[in-house]
Short mmCIF file of C-alpha atoms in Angstrom, two decimals:
data_model
loop_
_atom_site.label_atom_id
_atom_site.label_comp_id
_atom_site.label_asym_id
_atom_site.label_seq_id
_atom_site.Cartn_x
_atom_site.Cartn_y
_atom_site.Cartn_z
CA UNK S 236 202.22 153.40 77.84
CA UNK S 237 204.15 150.06 76.45
CA UNK S 238 203.44 148.53 73.35
CA UNK S 239 204.04 145.62 71.91
CA UNK S 240 205.27 145.86 67.72
CA UNK S 241 204.52 143.16 64.82
CA UNK S 242 204.57 143.14 61.30
CA UNK S 243 202.05 143.05 58.85
CA UNK S 244 202.30 141.98 55.29
CA UNK S 245 198.75 143.51 54.24
CA UNK S 246 199.26 146.78 52.60
CA UNK S 247 195.47 147.59 53.08
CA UNK S 248 196.22 148.15 56.76
CA UNK S 249 198.83 150.77 56.12
CA UNK S 250 197.33 153.67 58.28
CA UNK S 251 198.11 156.39 55.99
CA UNK S 252 198.02 159.70 57.88
CA UNK S 253 201.44 161.67 57.90
CA UNK S 254 204.94 161.51 59.23
CA UNK S 255 204.82 161.46 62.89
CA UNK S 256 208.39 161.42 63.96
CA UNK S 257 212.02 160.64 62.15
CA UNK S 258 213.64 157.36 63.34
CA UNK S 259 217.27 158.93 63.02
CA UNK S 260 218.19 161.79 65.42
CA UNK S 261 220.11 164.67 63.44
CA UNK S 262 222.20 164.33 60.48
CA UNK S 263 225.64 163.55 61.75
CA UNK S 264 226.80 160.54 60.03
CA UNK S 265 223.58 160.37 58.37
CA UNK S 266 224.45 157.66 55.58
CA UNK S 267 225.93 155.18 58.31
CA UNK S 268 222.98 156.27 60.57
CA UNK S 269 220.42 155.51 57.61
CA UNK S 270 222.07 152.04 56.64
CA UNK S 271 222.32 150.95 60.57
CA UNK S 272 218.25 151.94 61.05
CA UNK S 273 216.97 150.10 57.69
CA UNK S 274 219.43 146.59 58.96
CA UNK S 275 217.59 147.08 62.40
CA UNK S 276 214.49 147.58 61.26
CA UNK S 277 214.86 144.61 58.66
CA UNK S 278 216.16 142.67 61.86
CA UNK S 279 212.92 142.88 63.63
CA UNK S 280 210.04 143.49 61.54
CA UNK S 281 212.01 140.74 58.32
CA UNK S 282 210.55 141.94 54.70
CA UNK S 283 208.64 145.00 54.29
CA UNK S 284 205.32 145.53 52.59
CA UNK S 285 206.94 146.66 49.52
CA UNK S 286 210.82 147.79 48.57
CA UNK S 287 211.80 149.27 45.31
CA UNK S 288 214.99 151.47 43.89
CA UNK S 289 213.95 155.00 44.20
CA UNK S 290 215.25 156.40 47.64
CA UNK S 291 212.74 158.75 48.14
CA UNK S 292 210.02 155.75 48.20
CA UNK S 293 212.31 152.91 49.18
CA UNK S 294 210.29 150.84 51.40
CA UNK S 295 206.94 150.56 53.68
CA UNK S 296 206.61 148.08 56.43
CA UNK S 297 202.86 147.98 58.44
CA UNK S 298 203.16 147.91 61.98
CA UNK S 299 201.04 146.79 64.50
CA UNK S 300 201.60 148.07 67.99
CA UNK S 301 199.49 146.78 70.70
CA UNK S 302 199.24 148.46 73.48
CA UNK S 303 198.83 146.99 77.05
CA UNK S 304 194.94 146.97 77.13
CA UNK S 305 194.90 145.38 73.52
CA UNK S 306 194.37 148.10 71.72
CA UNK S 307 196.09 147.94 67.96
CA UNK S 308 197.34 150.94 66.53
CA UNK S 309 198.43 150.82 62.83
CA UNK S 310 201.72 152.58 62.11
CA UNK S 311 203.73 152.30 59.04
CA UNK S 312 207.66 152.95 58.74
CA UNK S 313 209.05 153.87 55.57
CA UNK S 314 211.85 155.78 53.96
CA UNK S 315 210.77 158.85 52.26
CA UNK S 316 212.93 161.94 50.68
CA UNK S 317 213.24 162.93 54.83
CA UNK S 318 214.50 159.37 55.16
CA UNK S 319 213.14 156.26 57.48
CA UNK S 320 210.38 157.54 59.77
CA UNK S 321 206.90 156.44 61.07
CA UNK S 322 203.76 157.87 59.95
CA UNK S 323 199.79 156.72 61.33
CA UNK S 324 197.14 158.90 62.24
CA UNK S 325 197.82 162.37 63.78
CA UNK S 326 195.98 161.26 67.07
CA UNK S 327 197.61 161.16 70.55
CA UNK S 328 197.78 156.98 70.78
CA UNK S 329 199.93 157.08 67.05
CA UNK S 330 201.94 159.73 68.31
CA UNK S 331 202.69 158.08 71.68
CA UNK S 332 203.05 154.31 69.60
CA UNK S 333 205.30 156.00 67.23
CA UNK S 334 207.74 157.32 69.37
CA UNK S 335 207.75 154.11 71.57
CA UNK S 336 208.41 152.18 68.16
CA UNK S 337 211.48 154.79 67.10
CA UNK S 338 213.24 154.21 70.43
CA UNK S 339 212.98 150.44 69.44
CA UNK S 340 214.07 150.38 66.67
CA UNK S 341 217.38 152.45 67.66
CA UNK S 342 217.99 149.78 70.32
CA UNK S 343 217.97 146.80 68.00
CA UNK S 344 220.92 144.97 66.46
CA UNK S 345 221.08 145.31 62.92
CA UNK S 346 220.77 142.66 60.56
CA UNK S 347 223.39 142.29 57.23
CA UNK S 348 221.82 143.54 54.18
CA UNK S 349 222.74 145.36 50.73
CA UNK S 350 220.64 147.87 48.99
CA UNK S 351 221.31 150.04 45.75
CA UNK S 352 218.80 152.58 45.23
CA UNK S 353 218.61 155.67 43.36
CA UNK S 354 218.18 159.45 44.52
CA UNK S 355 216.84 161.61 41.39
CA UNK S 356 217.50 164.83 42.99
CA UNK S 357 221.28 164.28 42.64
CA UNK S 358 220.96 162.35 40.74
CA UNK S 359 222.75 159.64 42.34
CA UNK S 360 223.34 156.35 42.77
CA UNK S 361 223.37 154.77 46.58
CA UNK S 362 225.07 151.31 47.94
CA UNK S 363 223.95 150.89 51.36
CA UNK S 364 223.48 148.23 54.03
CA UNK S 365 225.29 146.10 56.65
CA UNK S 366 228.37 143.94 56.51
CA UNK S 367 229.28 141.97 59.83
CA UNK S 368 227.18 144.72 62.02
CA UNK S 369 228.70 147.37 60.46
CA UNK S 370 227.12 149.94 58.33
CA UNK S 371 227.93 151.25 55.14
CA UNK S 372 226.34 154.09 52.59
CA UNK S 373 228.51 155.21 49.43
CA UNK S 374 227.06 157.90 47.13
CA UNK S 375 228.35 158.61 43.82
CA UNK S 376 226.30 161.23 41.33
CA UNK S 377 225.07 159.46 38.02
CA UNK S 378 226.47 160.31 34.91
CA UNK S 379 223.84 159.34 32.43
CA UNK S 380 222.36 160.76 28.86
CA UNK S 381 219.27 162.05 28.89
CA UNK S 382 217.81 159.12 27.93
CA UNK S 383 219.15 157.04 29.85
CA UNK S 384 218.23 159.84 32.91
CA UNK S 385 214.64 159.30 31.34
CA UNK S 386 214.41 155.31 31.31
CA UNK S 387 215.94 155.51 35.36
CA UNK S 388 213.31 157.94 36.44
CA UNK S 389 210.09 156.26 34.16
CA UNK S 390 211.60 152.64 36.00
CA UNK S 391 211.86 154.32 39.61
CA UNK S 392 208.38 155.97 38.64
CA UNK S 393 206.25 153.80 37.10
CA UNK S 394 205.99 156.15 34.39
#
């Protein structure tokens, strides 16, 4: 079945559920693949429903996947600890739409963007994006005092 995809700005339409599929295939050159995929998502769907500085909750897009018969399946394109993924309900229509959406994203040309975020398991800071069509991904260890770490952690996790 072929789907068309459009972004929804209403966070209430996010489907809940759980991860259906990853968008990145494999781990070879993961950082540049990550940067490229986020640029592809931005090119196709514009700004996300939300975006943070926390790599484990970096962005979320609510996507309506409309089938040929006009049925809409809501999907969540997001970035969590396992990287960019498509989530939703665990039914056959959602799984099929998610697989088609991941393939649709992977074929898109990325837009240029720049993003700074933090991965607190490192802890590390990440500068990533696409510049003139070329992805980049730079990760550096964060050397923080205990107080600086607590402040950054509280900011990222809303504590």
